[in-house]
XYZ file of N, CA and C in Angstrom:
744
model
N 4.882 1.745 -22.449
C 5.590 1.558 -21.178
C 4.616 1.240 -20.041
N 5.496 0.405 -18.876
C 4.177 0.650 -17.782
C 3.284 -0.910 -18.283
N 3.462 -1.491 -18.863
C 2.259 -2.409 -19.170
C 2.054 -3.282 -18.660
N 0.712 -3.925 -17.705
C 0.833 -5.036 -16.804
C -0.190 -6.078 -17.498
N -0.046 -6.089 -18.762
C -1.318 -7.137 -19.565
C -1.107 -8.872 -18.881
N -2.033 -9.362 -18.312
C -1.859 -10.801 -17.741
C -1.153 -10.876 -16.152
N -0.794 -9.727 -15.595
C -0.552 -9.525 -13.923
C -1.651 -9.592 -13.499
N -1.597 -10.428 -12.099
C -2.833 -10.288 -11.007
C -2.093 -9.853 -9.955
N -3.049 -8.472 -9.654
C -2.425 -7.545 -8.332
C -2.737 -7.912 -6.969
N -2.630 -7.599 -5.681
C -3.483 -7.676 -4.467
C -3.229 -6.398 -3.996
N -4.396 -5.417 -3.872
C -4.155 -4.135 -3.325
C -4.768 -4.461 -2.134
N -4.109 -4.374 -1.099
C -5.163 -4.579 0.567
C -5.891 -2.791 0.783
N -6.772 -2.811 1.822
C -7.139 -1.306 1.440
C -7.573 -1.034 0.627
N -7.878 -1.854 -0.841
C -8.305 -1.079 -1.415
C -9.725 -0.305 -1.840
N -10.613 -0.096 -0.960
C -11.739 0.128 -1.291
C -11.660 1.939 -1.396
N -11.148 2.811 -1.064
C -11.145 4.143 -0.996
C -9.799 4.807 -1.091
N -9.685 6.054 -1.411
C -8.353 6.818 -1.079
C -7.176 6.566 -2.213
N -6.129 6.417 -1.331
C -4.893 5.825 -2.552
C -5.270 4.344 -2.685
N -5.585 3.239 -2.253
C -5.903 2.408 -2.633
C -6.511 1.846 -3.103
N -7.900 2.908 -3.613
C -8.335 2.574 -4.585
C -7.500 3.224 -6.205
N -7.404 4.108 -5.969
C -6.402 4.514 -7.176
C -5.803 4.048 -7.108
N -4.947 3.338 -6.299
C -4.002 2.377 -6.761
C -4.454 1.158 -7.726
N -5.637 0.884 -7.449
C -6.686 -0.600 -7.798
C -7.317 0.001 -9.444
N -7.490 1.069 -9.657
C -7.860 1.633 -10.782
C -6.721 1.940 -12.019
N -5.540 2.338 -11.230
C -4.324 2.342 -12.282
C -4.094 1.122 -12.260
N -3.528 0.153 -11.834
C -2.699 -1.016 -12.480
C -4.111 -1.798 -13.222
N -5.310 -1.707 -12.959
C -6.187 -2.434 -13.659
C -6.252 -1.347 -15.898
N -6.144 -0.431 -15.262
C -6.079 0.461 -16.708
C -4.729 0.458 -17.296
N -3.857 -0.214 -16.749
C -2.535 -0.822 -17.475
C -2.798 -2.623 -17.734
N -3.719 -2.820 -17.152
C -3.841 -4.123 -18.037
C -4.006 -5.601 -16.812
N -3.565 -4.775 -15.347
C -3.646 -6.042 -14.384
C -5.294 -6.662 -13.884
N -5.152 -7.599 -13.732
C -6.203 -8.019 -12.928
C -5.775 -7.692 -11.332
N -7.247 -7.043 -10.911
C -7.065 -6.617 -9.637
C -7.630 -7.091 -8.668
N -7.471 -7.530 -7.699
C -8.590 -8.024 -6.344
C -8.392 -6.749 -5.666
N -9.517 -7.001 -5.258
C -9.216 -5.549 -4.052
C -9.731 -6.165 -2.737
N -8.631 -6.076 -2.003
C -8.964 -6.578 -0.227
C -9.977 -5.428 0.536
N -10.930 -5.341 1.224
C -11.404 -4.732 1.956
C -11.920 -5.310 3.034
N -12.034 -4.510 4.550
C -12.070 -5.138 5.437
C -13.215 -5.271 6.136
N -14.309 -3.898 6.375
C -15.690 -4.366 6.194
C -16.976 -3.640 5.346
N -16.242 -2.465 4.149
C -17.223 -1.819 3.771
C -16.953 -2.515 2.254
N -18.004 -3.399 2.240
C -18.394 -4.096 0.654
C -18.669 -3.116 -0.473
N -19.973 -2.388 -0.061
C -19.791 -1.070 -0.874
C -18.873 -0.349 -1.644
N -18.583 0.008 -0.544
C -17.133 0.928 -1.075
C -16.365 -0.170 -2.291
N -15.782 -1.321 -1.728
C -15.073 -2.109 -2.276
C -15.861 -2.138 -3.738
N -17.207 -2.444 -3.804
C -17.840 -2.586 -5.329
C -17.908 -1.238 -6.159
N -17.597 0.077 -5.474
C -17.183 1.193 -5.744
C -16.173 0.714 -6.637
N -15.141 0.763 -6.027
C -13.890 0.506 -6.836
C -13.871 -0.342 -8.102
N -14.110 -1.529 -7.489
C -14.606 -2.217 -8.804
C -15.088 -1.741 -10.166
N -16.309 -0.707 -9.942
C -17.064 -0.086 -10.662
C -15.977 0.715 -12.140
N -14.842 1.415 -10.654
C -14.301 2.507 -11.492
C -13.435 1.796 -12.186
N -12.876 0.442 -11.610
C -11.767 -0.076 -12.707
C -12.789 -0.536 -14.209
N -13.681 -0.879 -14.175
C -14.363 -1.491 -14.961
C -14.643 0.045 -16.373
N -14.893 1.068 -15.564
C -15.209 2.027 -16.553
C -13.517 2.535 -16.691
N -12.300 2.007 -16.348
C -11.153 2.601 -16.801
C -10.601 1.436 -17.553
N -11.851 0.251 -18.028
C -11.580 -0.725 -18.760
C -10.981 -1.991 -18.359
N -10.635 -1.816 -17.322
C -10.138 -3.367 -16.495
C -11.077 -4.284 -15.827
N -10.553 -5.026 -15.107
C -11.235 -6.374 -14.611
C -10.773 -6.252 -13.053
N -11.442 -7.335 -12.646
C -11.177 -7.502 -10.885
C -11.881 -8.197 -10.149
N -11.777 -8.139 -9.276
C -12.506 -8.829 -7.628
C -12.649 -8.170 -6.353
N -13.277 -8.323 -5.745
C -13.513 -7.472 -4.476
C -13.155 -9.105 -3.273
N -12.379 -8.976 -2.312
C -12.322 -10.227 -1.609
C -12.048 -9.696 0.087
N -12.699 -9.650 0.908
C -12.749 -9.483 2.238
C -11.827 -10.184 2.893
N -11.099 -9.758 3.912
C -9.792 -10.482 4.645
C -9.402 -9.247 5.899
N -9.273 -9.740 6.598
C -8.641 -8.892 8.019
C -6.782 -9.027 7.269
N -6.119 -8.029 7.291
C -5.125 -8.436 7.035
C -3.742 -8.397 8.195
N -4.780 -8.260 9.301
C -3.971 -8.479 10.792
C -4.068 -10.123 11.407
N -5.006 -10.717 10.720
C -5.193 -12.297 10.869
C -4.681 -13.453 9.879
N -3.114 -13.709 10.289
C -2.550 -14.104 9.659
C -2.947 -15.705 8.492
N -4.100 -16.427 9.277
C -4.479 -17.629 8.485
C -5.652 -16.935 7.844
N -5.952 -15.657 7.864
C -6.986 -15.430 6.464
C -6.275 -14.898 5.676
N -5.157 -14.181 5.335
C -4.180 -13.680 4.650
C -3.854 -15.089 3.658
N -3.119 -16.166 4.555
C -2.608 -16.832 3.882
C -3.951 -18.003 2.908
N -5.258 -18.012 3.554
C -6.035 -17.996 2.795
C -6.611 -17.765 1.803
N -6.637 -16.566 1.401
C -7.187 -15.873 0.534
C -6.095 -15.314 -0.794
N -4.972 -15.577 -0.384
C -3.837 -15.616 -1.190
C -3.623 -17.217 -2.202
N -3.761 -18.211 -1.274
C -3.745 -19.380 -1.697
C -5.303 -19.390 -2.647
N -6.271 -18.968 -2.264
C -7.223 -19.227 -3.419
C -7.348 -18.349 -4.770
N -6.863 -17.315 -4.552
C -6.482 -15.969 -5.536
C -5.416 -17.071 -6.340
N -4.281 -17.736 -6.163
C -3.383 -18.490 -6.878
C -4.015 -19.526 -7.644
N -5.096 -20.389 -6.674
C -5.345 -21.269 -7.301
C -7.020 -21.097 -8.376
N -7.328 -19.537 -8.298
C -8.191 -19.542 -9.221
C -7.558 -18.935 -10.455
N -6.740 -17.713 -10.314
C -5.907 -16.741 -11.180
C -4.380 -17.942 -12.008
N -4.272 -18.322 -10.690
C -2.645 -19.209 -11.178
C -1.506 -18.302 -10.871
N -1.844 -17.176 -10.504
C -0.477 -16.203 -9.966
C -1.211 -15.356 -9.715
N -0.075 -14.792 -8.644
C 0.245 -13.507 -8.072
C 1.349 -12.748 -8.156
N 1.257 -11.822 -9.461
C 2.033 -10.824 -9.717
C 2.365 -9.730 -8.873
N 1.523 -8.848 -8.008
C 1.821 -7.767 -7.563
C 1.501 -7.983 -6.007
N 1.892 -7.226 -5.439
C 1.413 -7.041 -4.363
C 1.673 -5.483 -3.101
N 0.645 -5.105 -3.290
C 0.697 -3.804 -2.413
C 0.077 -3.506 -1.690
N 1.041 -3.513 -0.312
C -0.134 -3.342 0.653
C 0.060 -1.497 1.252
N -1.633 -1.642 1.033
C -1.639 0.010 1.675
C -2.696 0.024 2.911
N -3.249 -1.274 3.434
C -4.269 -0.699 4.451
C -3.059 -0.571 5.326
N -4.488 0.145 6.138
C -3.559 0.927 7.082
C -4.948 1.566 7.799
N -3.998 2.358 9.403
C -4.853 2.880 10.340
C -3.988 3.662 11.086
N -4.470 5.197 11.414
C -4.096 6.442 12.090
C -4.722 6.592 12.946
N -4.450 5.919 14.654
C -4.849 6.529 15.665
C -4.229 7.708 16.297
N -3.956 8.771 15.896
C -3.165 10.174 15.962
C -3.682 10.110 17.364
N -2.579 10.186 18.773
C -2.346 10.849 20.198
C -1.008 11.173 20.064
N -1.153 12.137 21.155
C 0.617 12.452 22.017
C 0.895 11.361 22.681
N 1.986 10.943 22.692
C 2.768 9.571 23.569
C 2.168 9.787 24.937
N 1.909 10.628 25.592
C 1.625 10.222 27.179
C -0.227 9.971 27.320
N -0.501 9.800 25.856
C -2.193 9.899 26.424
C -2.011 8.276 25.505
N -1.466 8.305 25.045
C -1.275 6.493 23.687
C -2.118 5.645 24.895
N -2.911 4.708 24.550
C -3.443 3.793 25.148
C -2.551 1.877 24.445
N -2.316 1.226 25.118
C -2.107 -0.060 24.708
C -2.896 -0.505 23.703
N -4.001 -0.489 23.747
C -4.868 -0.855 22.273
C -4.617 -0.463 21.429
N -4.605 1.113 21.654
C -4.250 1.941 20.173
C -3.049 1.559 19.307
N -1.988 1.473 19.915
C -0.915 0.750 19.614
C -0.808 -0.743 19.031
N -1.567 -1.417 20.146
C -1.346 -2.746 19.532
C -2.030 -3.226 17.885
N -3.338 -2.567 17.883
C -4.488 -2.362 17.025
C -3.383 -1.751 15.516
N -2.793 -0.481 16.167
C -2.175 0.118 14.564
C -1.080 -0.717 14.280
N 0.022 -1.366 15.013
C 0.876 -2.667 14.887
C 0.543 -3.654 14.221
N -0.679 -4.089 14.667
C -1.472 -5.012 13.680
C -1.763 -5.040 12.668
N -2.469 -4.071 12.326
C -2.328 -3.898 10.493
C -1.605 -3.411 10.092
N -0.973 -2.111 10.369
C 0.152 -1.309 9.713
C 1.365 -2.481 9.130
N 1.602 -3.163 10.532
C 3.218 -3.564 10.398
C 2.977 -5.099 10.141
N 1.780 -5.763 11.220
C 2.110 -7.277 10.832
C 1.542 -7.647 9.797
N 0.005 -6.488 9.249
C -0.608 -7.242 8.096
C 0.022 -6.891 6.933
N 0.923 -6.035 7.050
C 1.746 -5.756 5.691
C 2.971 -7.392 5.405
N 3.481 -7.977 7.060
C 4.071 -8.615 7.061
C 3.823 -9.789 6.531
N 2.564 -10.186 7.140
C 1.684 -11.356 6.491
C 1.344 -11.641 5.363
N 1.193 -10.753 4.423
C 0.581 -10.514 3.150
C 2.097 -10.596 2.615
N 3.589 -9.957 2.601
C 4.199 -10.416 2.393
C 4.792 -11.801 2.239
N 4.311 -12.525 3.312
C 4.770 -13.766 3.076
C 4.530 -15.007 2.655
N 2.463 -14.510 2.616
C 1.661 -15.135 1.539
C 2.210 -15.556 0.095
N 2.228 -14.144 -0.059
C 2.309 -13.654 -1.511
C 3.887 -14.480 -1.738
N 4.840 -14.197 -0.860
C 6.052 -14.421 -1.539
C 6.185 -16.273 -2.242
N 6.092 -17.080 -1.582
C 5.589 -18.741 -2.195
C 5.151 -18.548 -3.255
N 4.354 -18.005 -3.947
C 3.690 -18.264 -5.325
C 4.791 -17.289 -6.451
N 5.285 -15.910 -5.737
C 6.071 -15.347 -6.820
C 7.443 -15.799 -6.599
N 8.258 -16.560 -5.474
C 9.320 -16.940 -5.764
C 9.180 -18.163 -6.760
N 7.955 -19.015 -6.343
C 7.907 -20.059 -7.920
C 8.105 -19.908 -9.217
N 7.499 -18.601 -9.242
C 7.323 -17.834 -10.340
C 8.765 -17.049 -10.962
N 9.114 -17.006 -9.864
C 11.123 -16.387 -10.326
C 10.920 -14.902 -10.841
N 9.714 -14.353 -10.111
C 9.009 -13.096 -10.378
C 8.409 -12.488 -9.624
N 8.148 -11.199 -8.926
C 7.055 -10.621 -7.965
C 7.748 -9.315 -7.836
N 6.280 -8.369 -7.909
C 6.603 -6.812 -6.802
C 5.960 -6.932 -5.835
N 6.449 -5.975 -4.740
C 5.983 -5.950 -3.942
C 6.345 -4.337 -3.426
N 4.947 -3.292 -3.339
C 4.873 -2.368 -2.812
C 4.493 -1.971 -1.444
N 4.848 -1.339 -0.111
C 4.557 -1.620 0.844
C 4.160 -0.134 0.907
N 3.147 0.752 1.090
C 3.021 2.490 1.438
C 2.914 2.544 2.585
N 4.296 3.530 3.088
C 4.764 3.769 4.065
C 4.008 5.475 4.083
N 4.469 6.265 4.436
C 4.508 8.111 4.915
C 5.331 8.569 5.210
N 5.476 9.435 5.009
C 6.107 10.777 5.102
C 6.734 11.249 6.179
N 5.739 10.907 7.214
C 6.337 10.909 8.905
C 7.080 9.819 9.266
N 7.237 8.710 8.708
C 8.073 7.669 9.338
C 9.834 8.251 8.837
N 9.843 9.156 7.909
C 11.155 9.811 7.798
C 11.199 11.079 8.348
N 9.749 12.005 8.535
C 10.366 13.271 9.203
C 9.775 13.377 10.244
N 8.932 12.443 10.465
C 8.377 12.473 12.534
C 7.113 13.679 12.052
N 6.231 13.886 13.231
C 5.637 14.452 13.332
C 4.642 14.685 14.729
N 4.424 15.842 15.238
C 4.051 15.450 16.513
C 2.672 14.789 16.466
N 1.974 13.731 17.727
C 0.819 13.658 17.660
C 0.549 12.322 16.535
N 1.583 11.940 16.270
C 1.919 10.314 15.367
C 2.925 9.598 15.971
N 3.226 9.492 17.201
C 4.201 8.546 17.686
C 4.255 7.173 17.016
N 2.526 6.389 17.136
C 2.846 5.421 17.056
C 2.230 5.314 15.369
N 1.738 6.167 14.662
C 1.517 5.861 13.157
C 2.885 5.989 12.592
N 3.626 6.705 12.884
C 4.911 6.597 12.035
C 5.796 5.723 12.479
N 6.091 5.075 13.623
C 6.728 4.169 14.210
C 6.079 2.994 12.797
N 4.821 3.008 12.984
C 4.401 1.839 12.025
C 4.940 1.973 10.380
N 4.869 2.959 10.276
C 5.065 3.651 9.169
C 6.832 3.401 7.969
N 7.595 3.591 9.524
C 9.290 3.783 9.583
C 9.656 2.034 9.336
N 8.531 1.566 10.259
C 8.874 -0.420 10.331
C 8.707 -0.904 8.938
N 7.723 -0.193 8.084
C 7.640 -0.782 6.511
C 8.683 -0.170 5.511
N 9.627 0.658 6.393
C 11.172 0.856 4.946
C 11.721 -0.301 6.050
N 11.787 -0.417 6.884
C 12.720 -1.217 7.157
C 12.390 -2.882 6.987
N 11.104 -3.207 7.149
C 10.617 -4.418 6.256
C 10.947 -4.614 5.116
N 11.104 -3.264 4.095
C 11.104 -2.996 2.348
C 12.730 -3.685 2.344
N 13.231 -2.998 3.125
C 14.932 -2.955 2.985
C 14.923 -4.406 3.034
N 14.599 -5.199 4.349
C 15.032 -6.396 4.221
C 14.787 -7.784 3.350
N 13.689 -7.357 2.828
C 12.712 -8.520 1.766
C 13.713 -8.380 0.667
N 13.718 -6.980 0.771
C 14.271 -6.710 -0.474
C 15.720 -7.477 -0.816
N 16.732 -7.916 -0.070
C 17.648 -8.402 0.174
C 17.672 -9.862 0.688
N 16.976 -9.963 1.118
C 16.099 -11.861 1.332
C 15.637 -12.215 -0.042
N 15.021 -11.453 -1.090
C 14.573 -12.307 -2.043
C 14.958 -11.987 -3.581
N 15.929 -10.847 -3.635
C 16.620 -10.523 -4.842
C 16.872 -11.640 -5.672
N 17.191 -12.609 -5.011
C 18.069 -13.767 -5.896
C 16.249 -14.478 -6.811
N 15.794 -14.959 -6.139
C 14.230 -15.117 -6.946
C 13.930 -14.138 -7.486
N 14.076 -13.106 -7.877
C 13.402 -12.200 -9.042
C 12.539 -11.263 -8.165
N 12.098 -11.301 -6.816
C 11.541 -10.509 -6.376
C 11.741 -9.057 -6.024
N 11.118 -8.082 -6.318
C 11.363 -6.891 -5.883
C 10.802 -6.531 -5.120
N 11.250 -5.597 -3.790
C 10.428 -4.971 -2.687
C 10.255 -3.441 -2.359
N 10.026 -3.008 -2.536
C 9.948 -1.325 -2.589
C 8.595 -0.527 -1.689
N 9.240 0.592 -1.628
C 8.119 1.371 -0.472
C 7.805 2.763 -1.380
N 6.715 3.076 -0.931
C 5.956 4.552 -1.601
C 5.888 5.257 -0.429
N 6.284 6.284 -0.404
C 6.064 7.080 0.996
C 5.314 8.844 0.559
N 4.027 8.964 0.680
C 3.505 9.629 0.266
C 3.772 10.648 1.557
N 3.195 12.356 0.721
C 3.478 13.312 1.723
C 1.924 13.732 1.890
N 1.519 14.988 1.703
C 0.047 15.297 2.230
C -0.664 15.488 1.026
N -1.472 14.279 0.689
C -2.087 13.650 -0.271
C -3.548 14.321 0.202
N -4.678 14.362 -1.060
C -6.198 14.506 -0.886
C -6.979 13.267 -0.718
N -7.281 13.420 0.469
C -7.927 11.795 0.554
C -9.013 12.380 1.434
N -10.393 11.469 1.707
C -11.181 11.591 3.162
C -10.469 11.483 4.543
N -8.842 11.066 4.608
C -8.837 11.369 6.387
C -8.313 12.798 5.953
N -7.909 12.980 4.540
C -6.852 14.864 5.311
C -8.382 15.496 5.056
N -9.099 15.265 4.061
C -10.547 16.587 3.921
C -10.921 16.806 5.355
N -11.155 16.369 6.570
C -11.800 16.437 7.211
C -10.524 17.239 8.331
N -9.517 18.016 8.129
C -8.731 18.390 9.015
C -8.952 20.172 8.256
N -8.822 20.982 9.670
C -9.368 22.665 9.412
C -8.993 22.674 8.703
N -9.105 23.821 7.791
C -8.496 24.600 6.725
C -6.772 25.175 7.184
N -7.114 25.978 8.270
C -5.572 26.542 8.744
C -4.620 25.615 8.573
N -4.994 24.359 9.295
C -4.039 23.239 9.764
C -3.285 22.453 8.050
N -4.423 23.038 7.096
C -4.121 22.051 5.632
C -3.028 23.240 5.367
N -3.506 24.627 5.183
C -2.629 25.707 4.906
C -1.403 25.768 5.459
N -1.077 25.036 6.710
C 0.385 25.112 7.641
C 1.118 23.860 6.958
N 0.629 23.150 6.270
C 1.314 21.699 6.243
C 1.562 21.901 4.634
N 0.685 23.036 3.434
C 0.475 23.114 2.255
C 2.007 24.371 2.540
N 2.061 25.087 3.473
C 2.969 26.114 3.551
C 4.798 25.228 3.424
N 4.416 24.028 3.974
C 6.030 23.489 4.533
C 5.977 22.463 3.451
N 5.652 22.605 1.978
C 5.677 21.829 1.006
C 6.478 22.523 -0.387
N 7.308 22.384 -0.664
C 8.238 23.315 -1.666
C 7.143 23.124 -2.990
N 6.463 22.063 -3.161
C 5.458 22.323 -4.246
C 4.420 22.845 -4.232
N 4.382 23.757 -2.692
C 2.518 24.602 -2.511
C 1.596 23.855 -2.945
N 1.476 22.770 -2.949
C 0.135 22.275 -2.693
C 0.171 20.930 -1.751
N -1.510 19.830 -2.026
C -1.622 18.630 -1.791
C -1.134 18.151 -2.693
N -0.437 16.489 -2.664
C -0.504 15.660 -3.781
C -1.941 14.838 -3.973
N -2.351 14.294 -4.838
C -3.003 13.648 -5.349
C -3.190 11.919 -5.200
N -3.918 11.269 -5.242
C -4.175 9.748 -5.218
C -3.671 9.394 -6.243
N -3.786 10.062 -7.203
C -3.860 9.188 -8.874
C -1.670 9.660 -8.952
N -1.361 10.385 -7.934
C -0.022 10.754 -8.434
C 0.748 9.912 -7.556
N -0.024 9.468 -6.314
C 0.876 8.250 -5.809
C 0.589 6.900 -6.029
N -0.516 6.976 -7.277
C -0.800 5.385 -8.003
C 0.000 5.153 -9.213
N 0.857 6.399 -9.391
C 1.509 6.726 -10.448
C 2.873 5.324 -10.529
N 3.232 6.418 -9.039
C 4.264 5.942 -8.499
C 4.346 4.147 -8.559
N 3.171 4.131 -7.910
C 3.129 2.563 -7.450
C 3.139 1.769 -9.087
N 2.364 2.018 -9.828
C 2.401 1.208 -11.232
C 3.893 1.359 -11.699
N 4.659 2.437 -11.562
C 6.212 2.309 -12.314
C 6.637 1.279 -11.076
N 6.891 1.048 -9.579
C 7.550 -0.185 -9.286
C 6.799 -1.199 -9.626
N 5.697 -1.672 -10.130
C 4.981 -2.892 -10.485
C 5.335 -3.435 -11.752
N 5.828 -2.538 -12.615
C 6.346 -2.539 -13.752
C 7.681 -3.460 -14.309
N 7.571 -3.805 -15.361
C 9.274 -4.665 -15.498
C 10.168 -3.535 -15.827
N 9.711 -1.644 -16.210
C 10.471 -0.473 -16.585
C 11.410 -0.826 -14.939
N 10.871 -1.115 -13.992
C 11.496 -1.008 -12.545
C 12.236 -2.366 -12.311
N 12.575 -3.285 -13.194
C 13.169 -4.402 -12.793
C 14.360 -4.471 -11.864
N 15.112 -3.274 -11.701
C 16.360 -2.999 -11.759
C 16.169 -2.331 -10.050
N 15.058 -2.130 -9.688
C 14.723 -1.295 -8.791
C 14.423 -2.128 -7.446
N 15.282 -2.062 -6.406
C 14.375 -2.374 -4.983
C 15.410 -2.179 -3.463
N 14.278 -2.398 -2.714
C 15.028 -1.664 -1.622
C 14.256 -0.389 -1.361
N 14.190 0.115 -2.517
C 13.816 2.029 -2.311
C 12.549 2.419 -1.804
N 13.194 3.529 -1.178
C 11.325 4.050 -0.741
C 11.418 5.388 -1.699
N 10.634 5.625 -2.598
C 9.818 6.218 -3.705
C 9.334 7.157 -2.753
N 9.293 9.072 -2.800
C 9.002 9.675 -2.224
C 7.980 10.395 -2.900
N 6.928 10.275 -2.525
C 5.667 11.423 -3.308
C 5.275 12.146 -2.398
N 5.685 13.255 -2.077
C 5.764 14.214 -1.342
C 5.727 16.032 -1.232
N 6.470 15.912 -3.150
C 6.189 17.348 -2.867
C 7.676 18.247 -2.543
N 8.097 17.662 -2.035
C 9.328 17.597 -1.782
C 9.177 18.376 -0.041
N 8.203 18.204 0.750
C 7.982 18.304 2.250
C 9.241 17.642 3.122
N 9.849 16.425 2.338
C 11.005 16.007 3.151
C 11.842 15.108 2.259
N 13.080 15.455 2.182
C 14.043 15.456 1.032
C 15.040 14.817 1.561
């Protein structure tokens, strides 16, 4: 089950966190992976590394994915070296955490930009080569707060809430081509931005989780490989909750 032998993925983000586990599972089910990163090469050949020892293949390919003619760039040459684009999931992303009355215009415009338009962009890259194809997923990772709010994220979950409602509509724009659109909405996952938050503050957020703990990277790459899957053909529209059950 689960098998992506001859898919080529685009994980944006993916050099660390869930996106690299994301870039490590669908490559150990069989996809070819690029991994977008935006300026740490390193990291990105990190990843690489680990798909390679979980037996897969890949690419590391640099792209702003808030700049819409490098998006559609780097998509068009991924097609015309690979010949398709099977998957597509976008998880970069950016958390400028303020209270609404201190939010600065940048901060906002800056997390708009990648959160919402480079998810948008990369959508619409990608979609030309898999509606040809009469085939495509498309995963968009949303959070947890864009369904239950949270203080001190006005504008990350605003960004957050805009990718079910992007999911919803693709999803219904491109059903008839074979495309599927779906969202992952993870809850309080182990990654480098939560390690670095107190202990108390992990314990208050581990307390309001009916499963007492963090979730895991590799459990919301889980997620993402079953919608990439043809087991999910049947599937879209949905936002996929890995959470824990924090919000139900």
């Amino acid at each position: 089950m689960f098998k992506l032998d001859g898919k080529v993925a685009l994980v944006t983000g993916g050099s660390r966190g869930i996106g690299r586990a994301v870039c490590v599972a669908l490559a150990a089910r069989g996809a070819y992976v690029v991994v977008n990163f935006a300026g740490n090469a390193q990291a990105a050949d990190d990843t690489l590394a680990r798909i390679r020892d979980a037996g897969g293949d890949g690419e590391s390919k640099q792209f702003d994915v808030s700049d819409a003619q490098a998006v559609d760039d780097a998509v068009t040459d991924i097609v015309k070296r690979r010949g398709r684009l099977d998957i597509l999931v976008n998880n970069a992303g950016i958390a400028l955490d303020q209270l609404l009355i201190r939010i600065k215009p940048e901060e906002l415009e800056k997390t708009f930009a990648t959160n919402v338009a480079g998810s948008l962009w990369c959508c619409k890259a990608a979609m030309r080569p898999m509606m040809k194809a009469k085939r495509g997923r498309i995963i968009n990772l949303s959070s947890v707060v864009a369904e239950s709010g949270n203080p001190g994220q006005a504008v990350y979950s605003a960004s957050k809430a805009a990718l079910i409602g992007l999911t919803k509509t693709l999803a219904r724009e491109y059903a008839s081509r074979g495309v599927t659109v779906n969202a992952v909405a993870p809850g309080f996952i182990e990654t480098d931005m939560t390690s670095g938050l107190p202990e108390q503050a992990k314990q208050a957020i581990v307390a309001q989780t009916p499963l007492g703990r963090q979730g895991t990277v590799e459990e919301v790459a889980a997620a993402v490989v079953f919608l990439a899957s043809d087991e999910a053909s049947y599937v879209t529209g949905q936002v996929l909750r890995v959470n824990g059950g924090m919000y139900v």
